[in-house]
Amino acid sequence: MNKAIKIFIPNETSANSVGAQYIYEVISKLINKNNVEIIRNSTWGAFWLEPYIEIEKEGIRRGVSYRNIDLSDLTTIEDFLIDFNEREPFDIQSIDFIKKQKRLVFSRIGHHDPLDIQCYKNTKGYKPLLNSLKIGPQETINAIKKSGLTGRGGAAFPTGIKMQTVFDQDSSIKYLACNADEGDGGTFSDRLVMESDPFSLIEGMTIAAYAVGASKGYIYLRSEYPLAKTFLLKAIEIAVENNFLGKNIQNSGFDFNIDLRIGAGSYVCGEETAMMESIEGRRGLVRSKPPLPAISGLFKKPTLINNVVTLATIPMLLDSDEDEFSKIGSNKSVGTMPFQLSGNIKHSGLIETRFDISLEELVRDFGSGTKSGNPIHAIQIGGPLGIYLSSSMLNTSLTIEALQELKGSIGHGGIIVFDNTVDMADQAKFAMEFCVKESCGKCTPCRIGSVRGVEIIDRLQKNKTSVNDAKLLNDLCETMESTSLCAMGGMTPNPIRSIIEFFPNELIQK
Amino acid sequence: MTLLKEKNYGTPKIESKNNVTGFIDGIEVSVPEGTSIMRAASTIGIDVPSLCASDNLDAFGSCRLCIVDFEGRKGFGYPSACTSPLDNGMKVITRNNHLDALRKDLLEMYTSDHPLDCNTCSSDGDCDLQVEANNHQLLENNQLKLSKYSDANSSNHLGIDIDSSNPYFNFDPEKCIVCSRCVRACNEVQGTFALSLDDRGFESKIKPGVSDNFFESECVSCGACVQACPTGSLIEKSIVEKGVPDETVLTTCAYCGVGCSFKAEVKNNDVVRMVPHKDGKANKGHSCIKGRFAWGYAKHQDRIIKPMIRKNIKDQWKEVEWEDAIQFTAKQFKNIQDEYGKNSIGGITSARTTNEEAYIVQKLIRTAFENNNVDTCARVCHSPTGYGLKQTFGTSAGTQHFDSVQSCDVIMIIGANPTVGHPVFASQMKKRIRQGAKLIVVDPRKTDIVESPHIKADFHLPILPGSNVPLINAFSHVAVHEDLIDHDYIKNRCEEAAFNDWIEFIKDDSNSPEAAEKPTGVSADIIRKAARQYASGKRSAIYYGLGVTEHSQGSTMVMGMANLAMATGNVGYIGAGVNPLRGQNNVQGSCDMGSFPHELPGYRPITDDKARAIFEKKWNVSIQKEPGLRSVNMFDAAVGGEFKGIYIQGEDFVQSEPNTQHIEEAFQSMECVVIQDLFLTETARFAHVFLPATSFLEKNGTFTNAERRINRVRPVMKPLTGKHEWEITQEIAAAMGYEMTFNSSEEILDEIAELTPTFTGVSFKKLDEVGSLQWPCNEAAPDGTPIMHVDEFVRGKGQFMITDYVPTTETANRKFPLLLTTGRNLVQYNVGTQTRRTHNNLWSNEDVLEIHPVDASTRGINDGSLVLLRSRKGETTLKAIVTEKIPAGVVYTTFHNPETGANVVTTENSDWATNCPEYKVTAVEIEPAEHRSKWQKNRVNEKNQIREIINT
């Protein structure tokens, strides 16, 4: 089956959005020789290069970007091969963007067809599961506790402790829910796992379910990720065929099935309790806590809820070989964080590194500065409810603790860069507008407060010096922060407060 | 009393073995583990501000007004007191400057999207938002201050149209604060799930399902949402019309056997609205459309308030004074007795009047009439319960209280349609089913409870009418053969010999599920599975109704169910039992009061010399020792020329008895028919004397519900007729030569207590103190008896009875190939005397015939067309509805409308032991009709005649 020439054309949403699918269709029509095959690999996560086409010949693999290239002149596959070589293809693993990363969780993306389970197994895939099945549930949980892994969804709760809580519940029925409702603008790490290394998520889910005693898993996937859905369904099917999912997994006696549930356009359904409501077929309203989902979650049963990246990290921690992950970092900021860099930036994409990298390093060394060339004015960290840092704060370390000091959060790792043409008042208004649009409506401060917030900022935009509106905005932020039912309303004031503090006179003029 | 507003503890009461102790605002408080901080605070008089919390609904946490702080709290946000349980040692602070400021801010958010003028709002004085605004200095001159969050362009929901589609209440979206209490009430309390929220965020709006308005939705108009609404958004139309009431009278509903406790809220001696009383043990603060809204009949224009007489039933009525009417009555009765003998007159006590009023009627008959010709409508509904449960258990009343259903593991409903007949109890039952109790429904029809939101019966057995006994025998057969019977229970609690006989009988193949297949039309496999489910439940309860009793083997079936329950050890404790769902508001009471030809008050046989002696001594008369005539016998005797006079309190025989032709003939044969009722009923067409009765709003007495619970009925207004019903009866007795000396209905209850061992502890005073009492209430049980047959059966040991299947003679045949069975709907009550005089007519104002598509198509019948319903007894026409809710071969209708008069087709068949009519099985044929039947056309002409009355 080994062909002489392998052409790697990524099948992934970002790459497809700039023409990878089109290129695939063109090239696959040109193929007429037996010794050429196309492999749909995943993205390497360097979006500025997409669509990044690679060719492997005689063991040597090189690639080059085909962004905005007109392929209509190509009539034969030889034409393409010649065209390809003329563009000076290179080894992507040698460029700084990739080389300087510490790809542990995302070690496989880009390399091969994400649905090729043999490739997955060849790169340590499913050994962790077998190991976990051998050492048993409690030992599995101990390994995860020891690793220091905290949730990658945004709340950074120690994963091992959550698993222990679910394990300790006395119930014959338990569930695992994977939160794949990656709703923050400018984030895509969950999507990359699902489109580019889905088996890592499935294996992670299987290990986690085994550890806590869950027999059924749900992946709650946002409706806006149709390609991820395709990959997941196919990966689940393959996993079942290979006895890595379903009944009596690898003869262990452990049964586990995964059901895919699709969202319907609600950001707040990424909040774990609203997500559970949605899975149960109800309106996506936030539930009060207590009870904690670990004690009474889906269908009132103990439920382990984890983010996609968190689950995809688990196999690595159960690898019987050395655990590189836990050696990096400290406190809550242990291991690597897959930062997602986008916005007004030259080089956007997935950057998996230690937490204690500085914002400057991320934006300048990896990102290479703004796309427009204008100076950086603001960087939003952690999604639409995250704080904005100004250009004088680039030396901020991206640890969970450091952001907390600034009354912010790393969140899911989204980093969005703005140049000096940005209107910070508009950004402040956007925070409220986003809340208006996505509020579930259950609690008053979010439902009504967000609407009033937009109105206040509208007025401030007409008159920055209004003392009344400034005070009103402050009161509103206080109320939303202190009384909201969930982080939707509770954190909406964060970006606004950061704009008031770090960007003086841009929203409110004293 | 001044308007009673019950305390709202915020979240439901929790039962727990453990207690927790914490501090709220420095005060120590101990509560069951799991109790919310809000409720704990409420119990020590600290009322945390709130808008979305209600102690009959699970905590929701939406308004955020109830935020509190506690020592050691981490994070930015304050938790809501309603959703947070009190932990041991927790030190909670409910008020400080920060919390107060935050609450005020939240309220200003609310008021930025709400009309500001409380003065012009119909809910002025009855609005939680107004109260909270006032408590936070946001109310001035009874107007909400303009919110700091409002400006000229702020978005709001003002100006949206009111939904006034429901005749009883309005929905005004302008005043909605999206607290979701209405949605939660519809879900958690009523269980109909009709309401929802549409859209999200600021665009959230309450929506009655997929329809645009309440009336066209699945809403059953129970009023729970109106009661739950903290503002004037959902509001009774009567409040809008009459204003907020200022007085409360606690009373009991006069419709069904649930016996809901209500607060009659009054203004200027006029009822403004009826609101369920939270402390009502039967209903716990819930109601249905009838009790909640359909009480307007009390002042309907059809109400007769002056006595009337006429010599001949063809004559027009003549209004007279009370004295004349009573003297006339007494004279007529005396003359008839002189001519035809003592036993030629009799009376009927009503199951709609109070215990006191029923008691005095049977006393009148036993003293002034000097015979035992007294009966009550239980004859035609639950008399087989009386016979059957007396034989097996020793007493004929319901064994449990309604609360018992919350402990059931398996619920089996046989021949009952609780969501329409006992709606409030059905809601309680549905709550338990949603929690996981198993449900078996035995009914030819797919009633609502078989499948409705979040409810699906594990088994629905659509047996053919008339096949109850083989079914229940098959259940017992399965229990015995699969050894699912409780040997210890049987050994300790049941008579051995009778049990052994029964085992021999039941295990025979003739009682197997296979044998039951043919008569029931249900597969043996399903029968077996359902039987297993009932028999293996830890706590299995049977709830049954007239689909059991109104059969030629009604008593047999009751005994069959009792056998099954005893065999599986399911009587005498909570969550189990054999529960007859008594229909009328006081049928239990009427029976208790000795309204039977063979029983004295307290179910003591008339033939029992000792029992009779007690009454003879107190009443100072000699009581006839032979049992008298049952109602059905009275009518037969009338046709036979021997029974000539009758005093009927509150029952419309001509509409409700089977075989209308026969009953009309009976009445026409009588010489003096005296009707004591609210309206000119069908029976009144044949009456010579009409004595105007009182509605429950005018009565002062007690009703006894299906739980044996005696509840107070208190008057809201004086009798519009000028006389209480018991006074009428007393005066008739006096005019006939027997003096009774009651000065009040309270004295009547005292006499009942004196003479009846199961009632000795009951009095108005005690009832005022404790609210209600379940009899027996005496020295042995001073606080009443929730569950009966606890350690032993009332008769000592339970008695198994042999229940051979004897098929009814009323079978489908070539001429009448379909079987008609009858029932009720939600909005009309029995013969509709009251409900047809309310807005309930908007939902249903005619009886319709349900017919299966197969039967309809072979007869050329379309959905909605007029059909002729014929039996060997008579015929009528009505509209047909084609539906698969009933099996092929069965048709179904209701009996609420005299225009349809369903009973013209029902037969003279009845239960072998009690003469309870076999309403549920009639062989009929259906065909398309071009026009109304002759009697229906005549009736329309007569109708105008009936209504004419000559004034004196």
PDB file of N, CA and C in Angstrom, chain A residues 265-266 282-283 285 288 290 436-445 447-449 451-452 455-456 459 472 475-476 478-485, chain B residues 60-64 67 76-78 83 85 98 102 105-106 109-110 112-113 148-149 151 153-155 177-178 196-202 204:
ATOM      1  N   GLY A 265     -26.821  26.565  19.015  1.00  0.00           N
ATOM      2  CA  GLY A 265     -26.512  27.987  18.935  1.00  0.00           C
ATOM      3  C   GLY A 265     -26.662  28.763  20.213  1.00  0.00           C
ATOM      4  N   SER A 266     -26.268  28.176  21.336  1.00  0.00           N
ATOM      5  CA  SER A 266     -26.348  28.908  22.586  1.00  0.00           C
ATOM      6  C   SER A 266     -25.020  28.855  23.318  1.00  0.00           C
ATOM      7  N   ARG A 282     -33.963  19.870  27.541  1.00  0.00           N
ATOM      8  CA  ARG A 282     -34.685  21.042  28.044  1.00  0.00           C
ATOM      9  C   ARG A 282     -34.091  22.335  27.475  1.00  0.00           C
ATOM     10  N   ARG A 283     -34.700  23.457  27.841  1.00  0.00           N
ATOM     11  CA  ARG A 283     -34.135  24.746  27.468  1.00  0.00           C
ATOM     12  C   ARG A 283     -32.800  24.909  28.171  1.00  0.00           C
ATOM     13  N   LEU A 285     -31.079  26.454  30.297  1.00  0.00           N
ATOM     14  CA  LEU A 285     -31.037  27.369  31.433  1.00  0.00           C
ATOM     15  C   LEU A 285     -30.010  26.871  32.425  1.00  0.00           C
ATOM     16  N   SER A 288     -28.861  25.951  39.509  1.00  0.00           N
ATOM     17  CA  SER A 288     -28.117  26.421  40.681  1.00  0.00           C
ATOM     18  C   SER A 288     -27.224  25.301  41.191  1.00  0.00           C
ATOM     19  N   PRO A 290     -25.339  24.330  44.985  1.00  0.00           N
ATOM     20  CA  PRO A 290     -25.473  22.873  44.912  1.00  0.00           C
ATOM     21  C   PRO A 290     -26.802  22.460  44.286  1.00  0.00           C
ATOM     22  N   VAL A 436     -26.214  40.183  26.152  1.00  0.00           N
ATOM     23  CA  VAL A 436     -27.623  40.307  25.760  1.00  0.00           C
ATOM     24  C   VAL A 436     -28.013  39.145  24.852  1.00  0.00           C
ATOM     25  N   LYS A 437     -27.134  38.871  23.892  1.00  0.00           N
ATOM     26  CA  LYS A 437     -27.453  37.855  22.896  1.00  0.00           C
ATOM     27  C   LYS A 437     -27.452  36.456  23.491  1.00  0.00           C
ATOM     28  N   GLU A 438     -26.514  36.216  24.393  1.00  0.00           N
ATOM     29  CA  GLU A 438     -26.327  34.839  24.841  1.00  0.00           C
ATOM     30  C   GLU A 438     -26.924  34.538  26.209  1.00  0.00           C
ATOM     31  N   SER A 439     -27.438  35.553  26.891  1.00  0.00           N
ATOM     32  CA  SER A 439     -27.991  35.319  28.225  1.00  0.00           C
ATOM     33  C   SER A 439     -29.108  34.282  28.161  1.00  0.00           C
ATOM     34  N   CYS A 440     -29.130  33.361  29.099  1.00  0.00           N
ATOM     35  CA  CYS A 440     -30.203  32.374  29.098  1.00  0.00           C
ATOM     36  C   CYS A 440     -31.500  33.040  29.566  1.00  0.00           C
ATOM     37  N   GLY A 441     -31.364  34.127  30.322  1.00  0.00           N
ATOM     38  CA  GLY A 441     -32.543  34.870  30.747  1.00  0.00           C
ATOM     39  C   GLY A 441     -33.074  34.500  32.102  1.00  0.00           C
ATOM     40  N   LYS A 442     -32.430  33.537  32.764  1.00  0.00           N
ATOM     41  CA  LYS A 442     -33.009  33.086  34.022  1.00  0.00           C
ATOM     42  C   LYS A 442     -32.848  34.116  35.129  1.00  0.00           C
ATOM     43  N   CYS A 443     -31.656  34.712  35.233  1.00  0.00           N
ATOM     44  CA  CYS A 443     -31.475  35.606  36.368  1.00  0.00           C
ATOM     45  C   CYS A 443     -31.519  37.065  35.945  1.00  0.00           C
ATOM     46  N   THR A 444     -32.060  37.878  36.830  1.00  0.00           N
ATOM     47  CA  THR A 444     -32.323  39.281  36.550  1.00  0.00           C
ATOM     48  C   THR A 444     -31.087  40.101  36.171  1.00  0.00           C
ATOM     49  N   PRO A 445     -29.982  40.007  36.941  1.00  0.00           N
ATOM     50  CA  PRO A 445     -28.857  40.889  36.633  1.00  0.00           C
ATOM     51  C   PRO A 445     -28.317  40.679  35.216  1.00  0.00           C
ATOM     52  N   ARG A 447     -30.124  39.091  32.558  1.00  0.00           N
ATOM     53  CA  ARG A 447     -31.197  39.270  31.590  1.00  0.00           C
ATOM     54  C   ARG A 447     -31.479  40.745  31.337  1.00  0.00           C
ATOM     55  N   ILE A 448     -31.676  41.499  32.438  1.00  0.00           N
ATOM     56  CA  ILE A 448     -32.013  42.907  32.288  1.00  0.00           C
ATOM     57  C   ILE A 448     -30.751  43.764  32.306  1.00  0.00           C
ATOM     58  N   GLY A 449     -29.816  43.395  33.200  1.00  0.00           N
ATOM     59  CA  GLY A 449     -28.584  44.178  33.362  1.00  0.00           C
ATOM     60  C   GLY A 449     -27.818  44.354  32.065  1.00  0.00           C
ATOM     61  N   VAL A 451     -28.879  44.377  28.993  1.00  0.00           N
ATOM     62  CA  VAL A 451     -29.573  45.329  28.105  1.00  0.00           C
ATOM     63  C   VAL A 451     -29.293  46.749  28.555  1.00  0.00           C
ATOM     64  N   ARG A 452     -29.380  46.949  29.855  1.00  0.00           N
ATOM     65  CA  ARG A 452     -29.122  48.303  30.392  1.00  0.00           C
ATOM     66  C   ARG A 452     -27.669  48.683  30.183  1.00  0.00           C
ATOM     67  N   GLU A 455     -27.184  50.091  26.834  1.00  0.00           N
ATOM     68  CA  GLU A 455     -27.745  51.450  26.795  1.00  0.00           C
ATOM     69  C   GLU A 455     -26.827  52.460  27.464  1.00  0.00           C
ATOM     70  N   ILE A 456     -26.235  52.070  28.599  1.00  0.00           N
ATOM     71  CA  ILE A 456     -25.345  52.989  29.319  1.00  0.00           C
ATOM     72  C   ILE A 456     -24.118  53.295  28.477  1.00  0.00           C
ATOM     73  N   ARG A 459     -24.700  55.640  25.743  1.00  0.00           N
ATOM     74  CA  ARG A 459     -24.730  57.030  26.204  1.00  0.00           C
ATOM     75  C   ARG A 459     -23.326  57.536  26.462  1.00  0.00           C
ATOM     76  N   LEU A 472     -23.367  54.706  37.123  1.00  0.00           N
ATOM     77  CA  LEU A 472     -24.382  53.690  36.801  1.00  0.00           C
ATOM     78  C   LEU A 472     -23.712  52.425  36.275  1.00  0.00           C
ATOM     79  N   ASP A 475     -22.185  50.629  39.182  1.00  0.00           N
ATOM     80  CA  ASP A 475     -23.205  49.940  39.976  1.00  0.00           C
ATOM     81  C   ASP A 475     -23.649  48.667  39.258  1.00  0.00           C
ATOM     82  N   LEU A 476     -23.856  48.817  37.945  1.00  0.00           N
ATOM     83  CA  LEU A 476     -24.322  47.678  37.151  1.00  0.00           C
ATOM     84  C   LEU A 476     -23.306  46.550  37.200  1.00  0.00           C
ATOM     85  N   GLU A 478     -21.074  45.982  39.412  1.00  0.00           N
ATOM     86  CA  GLU A 478     -21.051  45.441  40.777  1.00  0.00           C
ATOM     87  C   GLU A 478     -22.177  44.443  40.970  1.00  0.00           C
ATOM     88  N   THR A 479     -23.380  44.864  40.539  1.00  0.00           N
ATOM     89  CA  THR A 479     -24.540  43.992  40.734  1.00  0.00           C
ATOM     90  C   THR A 479     -24.413  42.706  39.919  1.00  0.00           C
ATOM     91  N   MET A 480     -23.981  42.865  38.667  1.00  0.00           N
ATOM     92  CA  MET A 480     -23.863  41.667  37.824  1.00  0.00           C
ATOM     93  C   MET A 480     -22.816  40.717  38.384  1.00  0.00           C
ATOM     94  N   GLU A 481     -21.733  41.287  38.848  1.00  0.00           N
ATOM     95  CA  GLU A 481     -20.644  40.463  39.376  1.00  0.00           C
ATOM     96  C   GLU A 481     -21.047  39.745  40.652  1.00  0.00           C
ATOM     97  N   SER A 482     -21.770  40.469  41.516  1.00  0.00           N
ATOM     98  CA  SER A 482     -22.052  39.922  42.842  1.00  0.00           C
ATOM     99  C   SER A 482     -23.302  39.072  42.914  1.00  0.00           C
ATOM    100  N   THR A 483     -24.208  39.227  41.956  1.00  0.00           N
ATOM    101  CA  THR A 483     -25.484  38.514  42.134  1.00  0.00           C
ATOM    102  C   THR A 483     -25.850  37.561  41.004  1.00  0.00           C
ATOM    103  N   SER A 484     -25.088  37.541  39.911  1.00  0.00           N
ATOM    104  CA  SER A 484     -25.487  36.678  38.794  1.00  0.00           C
ATOM    105  C   SER A 484     -25.469  35.207  39.172  1.00  0.00           C
ATOM    106  N   LEU A 485     -26.288  34.449  38.489  1.00  0.00           N
ATOM    107  CA  LEU A 485     -26.396  33.020  38.755  1.00  0.00           C
ATOM    108  C   LEU A 485     -25.184  32.256  38.236  1.00  0.00           C
TER     109      LEU A 485
ATOM    110  N   PHE B  60     -35.470  27.916  42.530  1.00  0.00           N
ATOM    111  CA  PHE B  60     -35.121  28.185  41.141  1.00  0.00           C
ATOM    112  C   PHE B  60     -33.906  29.098  41.054  1.00  0.00           C
ATOM    113  N   GLY B  61     -33.826  30.074  41.918  1.00  0.00           N
ATOM    114  CA  GLY B  61     -32.650  30.931  41.965  1.00  0.00           C
ATOM    115  C   GLY B  61     -32.580  31.955  40.870  1.00  0.00           C
ATOM    116  N   SER B  62     -33.716  32.500  40.453  1.00  0.00           N
ATOM    117  CA  SER B  62     -33.691  33.390  39.303  1.00  0.00           C
ATOM    118  C   SER B  62     -33.710  34.874  39.632  1.00  0.00           C
ATOM    119  N   CYS B  63     -34.444  35.297  40.656  1.00  0.00           N
ATOM    120  CA  CYS B  63     -34.558  36.736  40.874  1.00  0.00           C
ATOM    121  C   CYS B  63     -33.310  37.323  41.517  1.00  0.00           C
ATOM    122  N   ARG B  64     -32.588  36.525  42.250  1.00  0.00           N
ATOM    123  CA  ARG B  64     -31.347  36.893  42.946  1.00  0.00           C
ATOM    124  C   ARG B  64     -31.565  37.852  44.098  1.00  0.00           C
ATOM    125  N   ILE B  67     -30.085  36.845  47.835  1.00  0.00           N
ATOM    126  CA  ILE B  67     -28.656  36.635  48.088  1.00  0.00           C
ATOM    127  C   ILE B  67     -28.328  36.888  49.547  1.00  0.00           C
ATOM    128  N   PHE B  76     -16.586  35.716  44.119  1.00  0.00           N
ATOM    129  CA  PHE B  76     -17.186  37.038  43.966  1.00  0.00           C
ATOM    130  C   PHE B  76     -18.666  37.061  44.261  1.00  0.00           C
ATOM    131  N   GLY B  77     -19.384  36.083  43.757  1.00  0.00           N
ATOM    132  CA  GLY B  77     -20.839  36.174  43.814  1.00  0.00           C
ATOM    133  C   GLY B  77     -21.422  35.664  45.115  1.00  0.00           C
ATOM    134  N   TYR B  78     -22.548  36.274  45.515  1.00  0.00           N
ATOM    135  CA  TYR B  78     -23.267  35.789  46.685  1.00  0.00           C
ATOM    136  C   TYR B  78     -24.201  34.655  46.262  1.00  0.00           C
ATOM    137  N   THR B  83     -31.511  28.436  47.068  1.00  0.00           N
ATOM    138  CA  THR B  83     -30.893  27.241  46.510  1.00  0.00           C
ATOM    139  C   THR B  83     -29.794  26.681  47.395  1.00  0.00           C
ATOM    140  N   PRO B  85     -28.485  25.045  50.816  1.00  0.00           N
ATOM    141  CA  PRO B  85     -28.911  24.409  52.061  1.00  0.00           C
ATOM    142  C   PRO B  85     -28.122  24.973  53.238  1.00  0.00           C
ATOM    143  N   HIS B  98     -24.062  46.232  51.835  1.00  0.00           N
ATOM    144  CA  HIS B  98     -23.781  45.774  50.485  1.00  0.00           C
ATOM    145  C   HIS B  98     -24.957  44.996  49.919  1.00  0.00           C
ATOM    146  N   LEU B 102     -27.306  45.943  46.748  1.00  0.00           N
ATOM    147  CA  LEU B 102     -27.429  45.050  45.592  1.00  0.00           C
ATOM    148  C   LEU B 102     -28.887  44.719  45.324  1.00  0.00           C
ATOM    149  N   ASP B 105     -30.574  47.545  43.721  1.00  0.00           N
ATOM    150  CA  ASP B 105     -30.185  47.638  42.321  1.00  0.00           C
ATOM    151  C   ASP B 105     -30.972  46.644  41.457  1.00  0.00           C
ATOM    152  N   LEU B 106     -31.100  45.433  41.969  1.00  0.00           N
ATOM    153  CA  LEU B 106     -31.847  44.410  41.234  1.00  0.00           C
ATOM    154  C   LEU B 106     -33.293  44.846  41.046  1.00  0.00           C
ATOM    155  N   MET B 109     -33.633  47.194  38.384  1.00  0.00           N
ATOM    156  CA  MET B 109     -33.626  46.541  37.069  1.00  0.00           C
ATOM    157  C   MET B 109     -35.045  46.095  36.734  1.00  0.00           C
ATOM    158  N   TYR B 110     -35.730  45.505  37.706  1.00  0.00           N
ATOM    159  CA  TYR B 110     -37.097  45.076  37.471  1.00  0.00           C
ATOM    160  C   TYR B 110     -37.991  46.243  37.104  1.00  0.00           C
ATOM    161  N   SER B 112     -37.260  48.960  35.801  1.00  0.00           N
ATOM    162  CA  SER B 112     -36.947  49.613  34.529  1.00  0.00           C
ATOM    163  C   SER B 112     -37.711  48.960  33.389  1.00  0.00           C
ATOM    164  N   ASP B 113     -38.370  47.819  33.668  1.00  0.00           N
ATOM    165  CA  ASP B 113     -39.137  47.138  32.634  1.00  0.00           C
ATOM    166  C   ASP B 113     -40.496  46.745  33.183  1.00  0.00           C
ATOM    167  N   LYS B 148     -33.342  54.098  37.993  1.00  0.00           N
ATOM    168  CA  LYS B 148     -32.139  54.790  37.529  1.00  0.00           C
ATOM    169  C   LYS B 148     -31.654  54.202  36.204  1.00  0.00           C
ATOM    170  N   TYR B 149     -32.122  52.977  35.928  1.00  0.00           N
ATOM    171  CA  TYR B 149     -31.695  52.342  34.684  1.00  0.00           C
ATOM    172  C   TYR B 149     -32.576  52.717  33.497  1.00  0.00           C
ATOM    173  N   ASP B 151     -34.161  55.195  30.669  1.00  0.00           N
ATOM    174  CA  ASP B 151     -34.067  56.499  30.016  1.00  0.00           C
ATOM    175  C   ASP B 151     -35.077  56.492  28.882  1.00  0.00           C
ATOM    176  N   ASN B 153     -34.976  55.931  25.881  1.00  0.00           N
ATOM    177  CA  ASN B 153     -34.913  54.880  24.861  1.00  0.00           C
ATOM    178  C   ASN B 153     -34.758  53.467  25.394  1.00  0.00           C
ATOM    179  N   SER B 154     -34.932  53.304  26.714  1.00  0.00           N
ATOM    180  CA  SER B 154     -34.653  51.946  27.217  1.00  0.00           C
ATOM    181  C   SER B 154     -35.627  50.929  26.653  1.00  0.00           C
ATOM    182  N   SER B 155     -35.084  49.748  26.338  1.00  0.00           N
ATOM    183  CA  SER B 155     -35.939  48.648  25.872  1.00  0.00           C
ATOM    184  C   SER B 155     -36.833  48.203  27.013  1.00  0.00           C
ATOM    185  N   ILE B 177     -42.464  39.347  35.266  1.00  0.00           N
ATOM    186  CA  ILE B 177     -41.072  39.557  35.671  1.00  0.00           C
ATOM    187  C   ILE B 177     -40.211  38.321  35.402  1.00  0.00           C
ATOM    188  N   VAL B 178     -40.733  37.431  34.558  1.00  0.00           N
ATOM    189  CA  VAL B 178     -39.997  36.237  34.126  1.00  0.00           C
ATOM    190  C   VAL B 178     -39.417  35.463  35.310  1.00  0.00           C
ATOM    191  N   SER B 196     -44.498  27.392  28.926  1.00  0.00           N
ATOM    192  CA  SER B 196     -43.058  27.360  28.728  1.00  0.00           C
ATOM    193  C   SER B 196     -42.582  28.777  28.506  1.00  0.00           C
ATOM    194  N   LEU B 197     -41.287  28.915  28.393  1.00  0.00           N
ATOM    195  CA  LEU B 197     -40.736  30.210  28.040  1.00  0.00           C
ATOM    196  C   LEU B 197     -40.260  30.129  26.609  1.00  0.00           C
ATOM    197  N   ASP B 198     -40.572  31.132  25.844  1.00  0.00           N
ATOM    198  CA  ASP B 198     -40.127  31.187  24.466  1.00  0.00           C
ATOM    199  C   ASP B 198     -38.896  32.071  24.402  1.00  0.00           C
ATOM    200  N   ASP B 199     -37.996  31.796  23.457  1.00  0.00           N
ATOM    201  CA  ASP B 199     -36.800  32.624  23.254  1.00  0.00           C
ATOM    202  C   ASP B 199     -35.932  32.629  24.514  1.00  0.00           C
ATOM    203  N   ARG B 200     -34.984  33.548  24.580  1.00  0.00           N
ATOM    204  CA  ARG B 200     -34.108  33.565  25.750  1.00  0.00           C
ATOM    205  C   ARG B 200     -33.655  34.985  26.044  1.00  0.00           C
ATOM    206  N   GLY B 201     -32.965  35.133  27.173  1.00  0.00           N
ATOM    207  CA  GLY B 201     -32.474  36.455  27.551  1.00  0.00           C
ATOM    208  C   GLY B 201     -33.610  37.432  27.762  1.00  0.00           C
ATOM    209  N   PHE B 202     -33.426  38.638  27.358  1.00  0.00           N
ATOM    210  CA  PHE B 202     -34.412  39.700  27.540  1.00  0.00           C
ATOM    211  C   PHE B 202     -35.667  39.403  26.738  1.00  0.00           C
ATOM    212  N   SER B 204     -37.138  36.637  26.594  1.00  0.00           N
ATOM    213  CA  SER B 204     -37.900  35.537  27.197  1.00  0.00           C
ATOM    214  C   SER B 204     -39.349  35.950  27.382  1.00  0.00           C
TER     215      SER B 204
END
